[in-house]
Coordinates of C-alpha atoms and ligand atoms in Angstrom, one line a residue:
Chain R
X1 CA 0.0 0.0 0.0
X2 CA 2.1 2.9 -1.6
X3 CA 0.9 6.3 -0.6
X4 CA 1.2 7.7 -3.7
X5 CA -0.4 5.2 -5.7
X6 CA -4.3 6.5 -5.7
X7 CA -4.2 9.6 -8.1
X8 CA -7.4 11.0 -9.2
X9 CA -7.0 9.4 -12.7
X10 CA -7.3 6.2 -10.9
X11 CA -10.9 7.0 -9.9
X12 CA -12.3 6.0 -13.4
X13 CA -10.3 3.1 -13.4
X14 CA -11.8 2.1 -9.9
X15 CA -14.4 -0.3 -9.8
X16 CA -15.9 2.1 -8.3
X17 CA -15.0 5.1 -10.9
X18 CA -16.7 2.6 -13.8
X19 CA -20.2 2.5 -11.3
X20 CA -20.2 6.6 -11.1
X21 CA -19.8 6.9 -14.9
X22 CA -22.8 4.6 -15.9
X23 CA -24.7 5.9 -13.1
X24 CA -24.0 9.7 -14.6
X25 CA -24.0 8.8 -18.1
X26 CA -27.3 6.6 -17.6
X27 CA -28.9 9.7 -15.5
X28 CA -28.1 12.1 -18.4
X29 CA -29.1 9.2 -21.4
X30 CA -32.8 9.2 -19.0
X31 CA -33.1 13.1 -19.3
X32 CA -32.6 12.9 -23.2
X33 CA -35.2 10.5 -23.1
X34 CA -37.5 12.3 -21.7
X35 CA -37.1 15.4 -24.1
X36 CA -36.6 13.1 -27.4
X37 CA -40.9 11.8 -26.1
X38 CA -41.9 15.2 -25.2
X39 CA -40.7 16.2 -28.8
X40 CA -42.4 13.5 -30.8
X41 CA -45.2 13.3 -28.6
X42 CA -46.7 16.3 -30.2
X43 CA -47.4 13.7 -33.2
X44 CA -50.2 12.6 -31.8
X45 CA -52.1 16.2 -31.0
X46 CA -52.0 17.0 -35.0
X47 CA -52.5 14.3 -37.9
X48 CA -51.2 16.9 -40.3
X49 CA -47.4 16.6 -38.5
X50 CA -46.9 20.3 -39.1
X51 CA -47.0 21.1 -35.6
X52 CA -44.4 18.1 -34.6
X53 CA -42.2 19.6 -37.3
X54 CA -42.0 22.9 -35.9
X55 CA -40.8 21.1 -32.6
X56 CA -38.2 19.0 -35.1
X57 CA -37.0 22.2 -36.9
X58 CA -36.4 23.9 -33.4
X59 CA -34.8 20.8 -32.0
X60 CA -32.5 20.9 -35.4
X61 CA -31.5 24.5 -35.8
X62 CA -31.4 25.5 -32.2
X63 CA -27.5 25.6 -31.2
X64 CA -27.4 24.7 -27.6
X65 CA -29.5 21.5 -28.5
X66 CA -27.4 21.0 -31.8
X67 CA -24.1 21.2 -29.2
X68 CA -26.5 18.7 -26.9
X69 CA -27.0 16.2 -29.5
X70 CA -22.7 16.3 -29.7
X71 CA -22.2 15.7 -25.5
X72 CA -25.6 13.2 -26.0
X73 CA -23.3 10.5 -28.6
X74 CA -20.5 11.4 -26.7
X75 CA -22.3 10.0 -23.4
X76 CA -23.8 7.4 -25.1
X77 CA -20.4 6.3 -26.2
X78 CA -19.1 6.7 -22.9
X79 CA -22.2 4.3 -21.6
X80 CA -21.2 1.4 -24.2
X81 CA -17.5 1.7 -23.3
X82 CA -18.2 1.7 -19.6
X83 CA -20.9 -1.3 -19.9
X84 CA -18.9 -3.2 -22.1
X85 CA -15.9 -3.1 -19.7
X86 CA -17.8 -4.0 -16.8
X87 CA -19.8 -6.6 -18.7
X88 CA -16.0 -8.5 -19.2
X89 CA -14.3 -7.6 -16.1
X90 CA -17.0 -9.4 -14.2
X91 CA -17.1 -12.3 -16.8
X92 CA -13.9 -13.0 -15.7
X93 CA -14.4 -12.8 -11.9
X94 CA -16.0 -16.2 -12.2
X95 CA -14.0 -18.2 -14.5
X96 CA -15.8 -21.4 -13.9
X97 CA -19.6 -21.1 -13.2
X98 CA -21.6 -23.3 -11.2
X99 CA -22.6 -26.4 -12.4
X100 CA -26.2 -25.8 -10.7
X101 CA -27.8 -22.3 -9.8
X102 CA -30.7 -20.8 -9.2
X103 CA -30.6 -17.0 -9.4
X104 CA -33.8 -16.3 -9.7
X105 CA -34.1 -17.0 -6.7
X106 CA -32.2 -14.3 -5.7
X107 CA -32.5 -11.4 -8.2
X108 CA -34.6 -10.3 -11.5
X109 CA -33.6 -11.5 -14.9
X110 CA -33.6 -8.2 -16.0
X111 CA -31.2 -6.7 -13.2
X112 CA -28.7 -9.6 -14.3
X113 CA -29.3 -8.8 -18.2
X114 CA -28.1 -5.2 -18.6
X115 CA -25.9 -6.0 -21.3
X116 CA -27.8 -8.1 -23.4
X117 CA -30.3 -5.1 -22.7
X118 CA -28.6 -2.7 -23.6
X119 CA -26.6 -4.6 -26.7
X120 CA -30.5 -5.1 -28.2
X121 CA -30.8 -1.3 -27.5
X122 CA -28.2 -0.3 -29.1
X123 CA -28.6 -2.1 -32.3
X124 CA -32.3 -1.3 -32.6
X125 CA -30.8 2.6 -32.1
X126 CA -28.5 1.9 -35.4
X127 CA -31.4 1.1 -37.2
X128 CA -33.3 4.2 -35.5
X129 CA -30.4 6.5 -36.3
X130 CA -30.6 5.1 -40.1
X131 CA -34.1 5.9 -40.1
X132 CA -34.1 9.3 -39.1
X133 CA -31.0 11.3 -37.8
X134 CA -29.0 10.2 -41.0
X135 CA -32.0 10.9 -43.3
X136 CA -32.5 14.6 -41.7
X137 CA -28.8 15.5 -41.2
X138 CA -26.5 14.1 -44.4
X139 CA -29.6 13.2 -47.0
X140 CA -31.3 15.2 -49.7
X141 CA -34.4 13.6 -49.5
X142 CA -37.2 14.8 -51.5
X143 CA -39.9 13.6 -49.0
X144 CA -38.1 15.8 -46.5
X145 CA -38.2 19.1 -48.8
X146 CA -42.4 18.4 -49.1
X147 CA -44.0 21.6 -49.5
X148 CA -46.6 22.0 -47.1
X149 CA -49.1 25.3 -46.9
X150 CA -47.6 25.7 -43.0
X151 CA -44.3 25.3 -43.3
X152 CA -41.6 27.8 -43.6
X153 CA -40.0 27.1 -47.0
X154 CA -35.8 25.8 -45.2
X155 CA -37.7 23.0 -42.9
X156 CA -37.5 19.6 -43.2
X157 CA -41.2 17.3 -43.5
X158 CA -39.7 15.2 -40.9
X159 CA -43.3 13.8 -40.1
X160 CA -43.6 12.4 -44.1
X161 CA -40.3 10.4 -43.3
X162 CA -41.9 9.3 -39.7
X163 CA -44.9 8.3 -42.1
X164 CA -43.2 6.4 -44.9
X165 CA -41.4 4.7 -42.3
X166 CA -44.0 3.3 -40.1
X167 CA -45.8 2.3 -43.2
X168 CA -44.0 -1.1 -43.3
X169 CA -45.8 -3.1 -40.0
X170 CA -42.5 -4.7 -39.6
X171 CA -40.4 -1.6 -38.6
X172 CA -43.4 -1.2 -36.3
X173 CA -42.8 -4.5 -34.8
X174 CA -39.3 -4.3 -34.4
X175 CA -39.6 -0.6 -32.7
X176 CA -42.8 -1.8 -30.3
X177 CA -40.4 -5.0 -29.4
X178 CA -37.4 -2.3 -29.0
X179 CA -39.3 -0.1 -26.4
X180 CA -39.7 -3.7 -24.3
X181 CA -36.1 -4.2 -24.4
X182 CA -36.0 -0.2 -23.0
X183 CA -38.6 -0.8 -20.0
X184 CA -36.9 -3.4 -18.6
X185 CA -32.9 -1.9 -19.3
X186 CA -35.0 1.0 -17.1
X187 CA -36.7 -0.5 -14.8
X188 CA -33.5 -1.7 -13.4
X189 CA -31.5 1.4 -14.6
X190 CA -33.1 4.4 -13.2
X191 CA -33.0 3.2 -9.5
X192 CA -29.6 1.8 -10.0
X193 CA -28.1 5.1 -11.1
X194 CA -28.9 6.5 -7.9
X195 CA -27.3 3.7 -6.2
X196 CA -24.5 3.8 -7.8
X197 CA -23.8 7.6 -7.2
X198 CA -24.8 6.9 -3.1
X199 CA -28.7 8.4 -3.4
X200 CA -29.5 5.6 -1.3
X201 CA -31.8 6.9 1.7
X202 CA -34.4 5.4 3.9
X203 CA -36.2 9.1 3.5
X204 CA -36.3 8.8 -0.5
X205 CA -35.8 5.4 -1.6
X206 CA -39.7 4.9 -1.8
X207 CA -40.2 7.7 -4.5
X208 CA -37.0 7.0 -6.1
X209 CA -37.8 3.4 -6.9
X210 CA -42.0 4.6 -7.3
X211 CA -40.2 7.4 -9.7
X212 CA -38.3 4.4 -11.7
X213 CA -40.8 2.2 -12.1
X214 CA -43.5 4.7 -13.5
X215 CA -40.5 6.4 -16.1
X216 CA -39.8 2.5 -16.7
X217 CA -43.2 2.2 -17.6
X218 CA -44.5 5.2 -19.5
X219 CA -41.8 6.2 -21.4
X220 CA -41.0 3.4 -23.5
X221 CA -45.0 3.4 -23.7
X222 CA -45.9 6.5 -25.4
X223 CA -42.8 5.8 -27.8
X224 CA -44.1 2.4 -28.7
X225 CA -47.5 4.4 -29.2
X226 CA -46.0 6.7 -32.0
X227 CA -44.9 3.9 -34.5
X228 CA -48.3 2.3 -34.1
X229 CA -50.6 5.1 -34.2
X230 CA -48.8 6.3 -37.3
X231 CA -49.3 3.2 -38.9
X232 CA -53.1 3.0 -38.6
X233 CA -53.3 6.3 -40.0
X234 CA -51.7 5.6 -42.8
X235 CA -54.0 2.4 -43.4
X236 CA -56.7 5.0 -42.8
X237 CA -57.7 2.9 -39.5
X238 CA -57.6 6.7 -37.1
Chain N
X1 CA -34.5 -39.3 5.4
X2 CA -32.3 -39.9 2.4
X3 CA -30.6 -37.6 -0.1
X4 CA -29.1 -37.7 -3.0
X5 CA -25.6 -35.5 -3.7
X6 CA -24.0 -34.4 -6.1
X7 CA -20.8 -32.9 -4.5
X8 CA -17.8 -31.1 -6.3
X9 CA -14.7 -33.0 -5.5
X10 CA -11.4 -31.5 -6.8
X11 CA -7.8 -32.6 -5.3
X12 CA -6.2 -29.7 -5.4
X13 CA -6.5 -26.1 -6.9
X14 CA -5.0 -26.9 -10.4
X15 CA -6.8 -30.2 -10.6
X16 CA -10.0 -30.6 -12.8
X17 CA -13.4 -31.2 -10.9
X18 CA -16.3 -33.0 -10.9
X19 CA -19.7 -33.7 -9.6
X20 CA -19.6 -37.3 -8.0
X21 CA -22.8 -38.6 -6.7
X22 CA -23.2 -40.0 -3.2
X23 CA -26.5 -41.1 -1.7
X24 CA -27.0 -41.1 2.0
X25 CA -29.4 -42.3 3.8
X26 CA -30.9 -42.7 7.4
X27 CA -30.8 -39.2 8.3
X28 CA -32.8 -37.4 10.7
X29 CA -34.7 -33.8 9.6
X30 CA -33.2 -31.9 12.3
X31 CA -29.9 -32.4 11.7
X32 CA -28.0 -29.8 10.3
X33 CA -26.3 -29.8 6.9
X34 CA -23.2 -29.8 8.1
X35 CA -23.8 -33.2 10.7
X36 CA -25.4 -34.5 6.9
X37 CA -21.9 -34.0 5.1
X38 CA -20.0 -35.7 8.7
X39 CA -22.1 -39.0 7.5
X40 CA -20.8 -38.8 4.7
X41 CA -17.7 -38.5 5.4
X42 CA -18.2 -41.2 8.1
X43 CA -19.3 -43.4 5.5
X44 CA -16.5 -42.5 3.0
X45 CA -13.9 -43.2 5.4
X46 CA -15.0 -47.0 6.4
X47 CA -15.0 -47.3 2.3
X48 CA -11.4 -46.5 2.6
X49 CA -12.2 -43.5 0.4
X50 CA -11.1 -39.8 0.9
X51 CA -13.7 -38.0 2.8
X52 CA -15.1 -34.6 1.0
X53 CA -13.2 -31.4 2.8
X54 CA -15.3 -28.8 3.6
X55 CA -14.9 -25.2 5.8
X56 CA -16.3 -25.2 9.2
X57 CA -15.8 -23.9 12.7
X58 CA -18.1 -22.5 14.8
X59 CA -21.3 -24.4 13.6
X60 CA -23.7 -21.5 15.4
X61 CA -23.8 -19.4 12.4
X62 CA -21.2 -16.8 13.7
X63 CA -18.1 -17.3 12.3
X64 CA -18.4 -17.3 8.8
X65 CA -16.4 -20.5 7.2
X66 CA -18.9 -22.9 6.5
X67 CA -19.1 -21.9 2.8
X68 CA -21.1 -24.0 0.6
X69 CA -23.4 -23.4 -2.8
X70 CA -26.4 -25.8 -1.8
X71 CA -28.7 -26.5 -4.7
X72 CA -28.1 -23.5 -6.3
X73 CA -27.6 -20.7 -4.1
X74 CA -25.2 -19.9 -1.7
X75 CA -25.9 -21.8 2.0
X76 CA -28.6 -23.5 0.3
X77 CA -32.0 -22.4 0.6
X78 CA -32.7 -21.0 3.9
X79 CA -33.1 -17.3 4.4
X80 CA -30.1 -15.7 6.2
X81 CA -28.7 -18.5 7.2
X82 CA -25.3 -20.2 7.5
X83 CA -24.6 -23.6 5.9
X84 CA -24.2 -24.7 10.0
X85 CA -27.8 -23.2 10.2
X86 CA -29.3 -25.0 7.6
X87 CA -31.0 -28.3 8.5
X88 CA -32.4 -31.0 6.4
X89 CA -35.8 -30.4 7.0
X90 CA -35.4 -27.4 4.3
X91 CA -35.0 -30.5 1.9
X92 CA -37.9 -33.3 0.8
X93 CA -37.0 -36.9 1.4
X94 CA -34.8 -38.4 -1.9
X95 CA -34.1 -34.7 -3.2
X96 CA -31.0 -34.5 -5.3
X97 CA -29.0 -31.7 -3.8
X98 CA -26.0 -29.9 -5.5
X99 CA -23.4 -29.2 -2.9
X100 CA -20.4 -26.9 -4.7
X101 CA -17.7 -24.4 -3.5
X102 CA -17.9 -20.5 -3.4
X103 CA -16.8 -19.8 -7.4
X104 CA -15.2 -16.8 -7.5
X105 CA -11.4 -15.8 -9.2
X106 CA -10.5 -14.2 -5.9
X107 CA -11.6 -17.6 -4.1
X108 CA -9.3 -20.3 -5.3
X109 CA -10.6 -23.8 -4.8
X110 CA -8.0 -25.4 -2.2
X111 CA -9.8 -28.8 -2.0
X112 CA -13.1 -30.2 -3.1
X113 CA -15.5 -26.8 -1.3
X114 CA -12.4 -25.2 0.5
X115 CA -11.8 -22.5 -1.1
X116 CA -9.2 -20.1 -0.2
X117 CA -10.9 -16.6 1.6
X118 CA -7.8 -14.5 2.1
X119 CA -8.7 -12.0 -0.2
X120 CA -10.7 -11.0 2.7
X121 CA -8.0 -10.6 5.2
X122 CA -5.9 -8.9 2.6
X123 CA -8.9 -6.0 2.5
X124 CA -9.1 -5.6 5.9
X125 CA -5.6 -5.3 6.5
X126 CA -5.5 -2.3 4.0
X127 CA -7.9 -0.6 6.0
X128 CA -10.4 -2.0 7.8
X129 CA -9.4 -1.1 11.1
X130 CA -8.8 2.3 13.4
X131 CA -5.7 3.1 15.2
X132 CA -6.4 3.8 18.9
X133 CA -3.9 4.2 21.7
X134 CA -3.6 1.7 24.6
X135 CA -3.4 3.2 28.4
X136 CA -6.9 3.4 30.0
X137 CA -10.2 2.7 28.7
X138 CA -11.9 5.7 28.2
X139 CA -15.4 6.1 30.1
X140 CA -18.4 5.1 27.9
X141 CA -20.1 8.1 28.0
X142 CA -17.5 10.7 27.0
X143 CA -18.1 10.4 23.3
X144 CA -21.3 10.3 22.3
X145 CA -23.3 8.3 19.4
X146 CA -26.1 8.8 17.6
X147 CA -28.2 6.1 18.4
X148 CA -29.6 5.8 14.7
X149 CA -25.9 5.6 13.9
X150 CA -24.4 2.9 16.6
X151 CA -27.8 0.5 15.4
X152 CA -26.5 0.9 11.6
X153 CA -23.2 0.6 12.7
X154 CA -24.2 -2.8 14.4
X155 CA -25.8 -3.9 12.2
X156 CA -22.9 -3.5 9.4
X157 CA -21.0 -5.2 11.9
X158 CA -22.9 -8.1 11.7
X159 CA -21.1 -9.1 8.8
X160 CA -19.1 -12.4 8.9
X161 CA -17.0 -12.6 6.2
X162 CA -18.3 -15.4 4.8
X163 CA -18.4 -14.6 1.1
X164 CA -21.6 -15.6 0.8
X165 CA -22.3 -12.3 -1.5
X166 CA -19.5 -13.1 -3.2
X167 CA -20.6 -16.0 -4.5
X168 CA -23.7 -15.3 -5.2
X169 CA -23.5 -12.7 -7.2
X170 CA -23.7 -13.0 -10.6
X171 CA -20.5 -10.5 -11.2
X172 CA -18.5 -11.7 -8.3
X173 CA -18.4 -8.7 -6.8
X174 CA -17.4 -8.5 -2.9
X175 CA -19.0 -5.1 -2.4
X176 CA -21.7 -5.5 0.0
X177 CA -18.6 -7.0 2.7
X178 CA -16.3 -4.2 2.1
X179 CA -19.5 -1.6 2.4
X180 CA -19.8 -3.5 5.4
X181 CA -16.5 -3.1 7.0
X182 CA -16.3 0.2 5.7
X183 CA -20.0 1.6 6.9
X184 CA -18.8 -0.2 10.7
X185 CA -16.5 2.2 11.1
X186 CA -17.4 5.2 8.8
X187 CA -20.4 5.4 11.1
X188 CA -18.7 6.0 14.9
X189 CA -16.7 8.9 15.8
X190 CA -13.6 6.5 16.4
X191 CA -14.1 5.9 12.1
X192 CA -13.5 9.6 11.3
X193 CA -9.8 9.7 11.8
X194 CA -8.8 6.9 8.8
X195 CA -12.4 7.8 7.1
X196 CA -11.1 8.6 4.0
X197 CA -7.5 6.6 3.7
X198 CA -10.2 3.2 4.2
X199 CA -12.2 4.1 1.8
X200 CA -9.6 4.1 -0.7
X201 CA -7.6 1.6 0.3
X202 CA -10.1 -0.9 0.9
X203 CA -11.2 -0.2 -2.5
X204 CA -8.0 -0.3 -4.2
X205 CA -7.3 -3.7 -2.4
X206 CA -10.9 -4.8 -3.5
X207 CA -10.3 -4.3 -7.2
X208 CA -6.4 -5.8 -7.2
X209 CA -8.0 -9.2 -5.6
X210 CA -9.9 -9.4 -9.2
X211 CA -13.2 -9.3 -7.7
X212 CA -16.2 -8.6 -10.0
X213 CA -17.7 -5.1 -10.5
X214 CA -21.1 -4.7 -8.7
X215 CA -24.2 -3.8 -11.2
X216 CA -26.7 -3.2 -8.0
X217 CA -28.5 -6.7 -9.1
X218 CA -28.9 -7.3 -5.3
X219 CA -28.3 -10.9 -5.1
X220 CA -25.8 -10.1 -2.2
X221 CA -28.0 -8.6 -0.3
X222 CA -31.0 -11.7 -0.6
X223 CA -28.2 -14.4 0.0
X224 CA -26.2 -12.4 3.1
X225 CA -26.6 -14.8 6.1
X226 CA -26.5 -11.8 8.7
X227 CA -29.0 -9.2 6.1
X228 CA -26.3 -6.8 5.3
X229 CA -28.2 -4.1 3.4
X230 CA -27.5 -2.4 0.0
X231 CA -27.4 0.9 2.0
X232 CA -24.1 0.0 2.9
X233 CA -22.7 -0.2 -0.9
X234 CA -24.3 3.3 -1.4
X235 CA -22.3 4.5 2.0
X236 CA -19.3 2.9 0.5
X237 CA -19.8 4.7 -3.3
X238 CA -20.2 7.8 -1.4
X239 CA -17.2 7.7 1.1
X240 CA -14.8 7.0 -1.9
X241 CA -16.4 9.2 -4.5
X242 CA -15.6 12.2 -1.5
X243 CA -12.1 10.3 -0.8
X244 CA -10.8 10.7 -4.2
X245 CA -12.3 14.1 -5.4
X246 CA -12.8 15.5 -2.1
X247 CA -9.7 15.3 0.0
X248 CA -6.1 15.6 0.1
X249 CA -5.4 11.7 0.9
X250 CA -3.6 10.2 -1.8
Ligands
SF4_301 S1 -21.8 -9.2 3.7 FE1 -23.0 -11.0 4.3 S2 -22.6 -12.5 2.7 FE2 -21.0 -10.9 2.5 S3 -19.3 -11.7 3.8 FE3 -20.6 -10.4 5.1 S4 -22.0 -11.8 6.1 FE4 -21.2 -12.9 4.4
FES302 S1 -19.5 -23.0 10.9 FE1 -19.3 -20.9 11.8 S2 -20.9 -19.9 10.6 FE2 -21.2 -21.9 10.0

């Protein structure tokens, strides 16, 4: 035990250090969450989309977000690299297994599945990102540029891409499934974040966890409502 | 009563294990696991055979070395209990019953379910402990504790070292003991002095035994034989996270 050996660069190399950063980076990936289904909520107060693109044009011009969406891959980024270690290190703290074991027993499938979680999250986001952010940022596409009577004649018909692409049932599948796969990585996440940074307390650990759960819930919810009420207006159902 | 094992025998801690099956039978409900695994071992000797090796000590669930993963979980299936404190009438008559050792990186198997624990003794030494001088004891009243505190503090101390949340967890991490042996002390006023130096040496001592990383899955907590609670990991997170960035201990 060297005096000198615990510099503050060894924090993030700490077990301990890897726990703050997904804890932070989880906190701040739950708070863009909860802006990105404010934002596309508004799809479902006007069939015409005009007034969701307004909210998109904001959210694409506006700098401070624009700068956002640069700290928001870089924290995502952070999140993989972070889970990823962790999801190895601890692979090998038990070389060999046990030949029998029961863990439910113990714990929830879900708490012990964060990485296969969050590995079906993140390739369901590269699809998601191919759907939309790489359409609205790098492509010309024609269905963006769409005159409308409402819109101002330099923003983008983000809604007509929404459309075309919750037109095929199976892209509405795979995003309803997604938003399963998000409840659960949540309903363990949100209450672990807290943990993880020491926000455990006898006074608050009731509304944390009630807080968790209902996020857990109703977020992944409403975005699992956008794909499919878009659908059945497009085959004229609402 | 009878049972049927299936017990992990390895010679030593290069060797390669296996399950070997053992049926005993005339055994009585109360006895305890441990007084099960003597009749074996009774009966393996008579056959000339090399009787299973096993941890034990106390056998009154207070000194923590009777480590054993029965049928699936660690100490078998008894809520906070020890393996000493388990008796057979948690099991049905002719149950198959998995008996294996703590599986952990930082536990090498010794023999058959020994498995070596002083990974444990290595974190305390970095700083479990307070320095206090001899001479006198000082009078019990001249340093006072909150009483919320000295029952929390108590109730850290419970902890056994038995590495029962060791092995159960699914990342091998040994968090909620060294949350433990850190909250004991964090919480009194004879903690304050070394507050910060433990929390980071523990730590440090924690992650160079190759111990898993803990992912808050909790399984520690449902397995500990003495109910050591999760609120002690958060103490610990929050005792380094103000060691490292907080103060001037290196
Ligand atoms: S915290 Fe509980 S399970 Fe872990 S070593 Fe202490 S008594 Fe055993
Ligand atoms: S033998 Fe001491 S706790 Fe079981």
């Amino acid at each position: 035990m060297s005096a000198a050996t615990h510099k503050s660069s060894a924090l993030f190399k700490s077990s301990l250090g890897k726990k703050y950063l997904m804890g932070l980076t989880g906190l701040f990936l739950i708070s863009f969450l909860l802006v990105h289904c404010f934002v596309n909520a508004m799809v479902f107060f006007d069939r015409s989309g005009s007034l969701f693109n307004e909210y998109a044009h904001f959210m694409g011009t506006n700098i401070i977000i624009r700068i956002m969406e640069v700290v928001l891959f870089a924290g995502l980024l952070l999140h993989i690299i972070d889970g990823l270690m962790l999801y190895f290190q601890n692979r090998a703290a038990r070389p060999q297994g046990y030949a029998y074991n029961k863990p439910n027993a113990n714990s929830s499938w879900y708490s012990r599945s964060m990485a296969i979680l969050g590995t079906l999250l993140l390739t369901f986001l590269i699809m998601h990102l191919a759907h939309f952010w790489v359409h609205s940022r790098f492509m010309e596409d024609n269905m963006l540029k769409q005159p409308h009577p409402d819109f101002k004649t330099d923003m983008l018909n983000l809604y007509s891409l929404m459309v075309d692409t919750f037109s095929n049932p199976i892209v509405v599948v795979i995003y309803v499934l997604a938003q399963v796969a998000l409840a659960y990585h949540l309903l363990h996440g949100f209450w672990s974040a807290f943990q993880s940074l020491g926000l455990n307390h006898t006074k608050y650990n009731n509304a944390i966890h009630m807080a968790g759960t209902a996020f857990a819930i109703v977020i992944p919810f409403i975005f699992a409502l956008m794909p499919i009420v878009i659908y059945l207006r497009t085959i004229g159902v609402m | 009563m009878k049972l049927n094992l299936k017990v992990w025998r390895q010679n030593n801690a290069n060797a390669a294990g296996k399950l070997v099956d053992y049926t005993v039978d005339g055994l009585n409900p109360d006895m305890s696991f441990l007084e099960m695994v003597d009749v074996l071992n009774d009966h393996l000797v008579k056959k000339g055979e090399e009787p299973v090796a096993f941890d034990h000590d106390c056998r009154e669930g207070i000194c923590g070395m009777c480590s054993m993963y029965i049928d699936g979980r660690a100490h078998g299936p008894q809520h906070a209990a020890t393996t000493c404190q388990l008796y057979l009438r948690s099991f049905k008559d002719g149950d198959t019953v998995h008996v294996e050792p703590w599986r952990s990186r930082a536990f090498p198997i010794v023999k058959d379910l020994v498995t070596d624990r002083s990974a444990f003794d290595r974190i305390i030494a970095a700083g479990g402990f307070i320095s206090v001088n001899t001479g006198q004891a000082r009078d019990a009243n001249n340093l006072p504790v909150d009483k919320h505190d000295a029952e929390k503090a108590m109730d850290a101390a419970a902890c056994i070292g038995c590495g029962a949340c060791v092995a159960a967890c699914p990342n091998g991490a040994a968090m909620l003991f060294v949350s433990a042996k850190i909250s004991q002390l964090a919480l009194l006023p004879q903690g304050q002095p070394e507050r910060d130096l433990r929390a980071l040496r523990m730590v440090e001592q924690m992650d160079a035994e190759g111990f898993g990383n803990c992912s808050n899955i909790g399984a520690c907590e449902a397995e500990c034989p003495k109910e050591i609670k999760l609120t002690n990991i958060a103490r610990m997170n929050r005792d380094f996270l103000a060691a490292s960035v907080g103060s001037e201990t290196e």
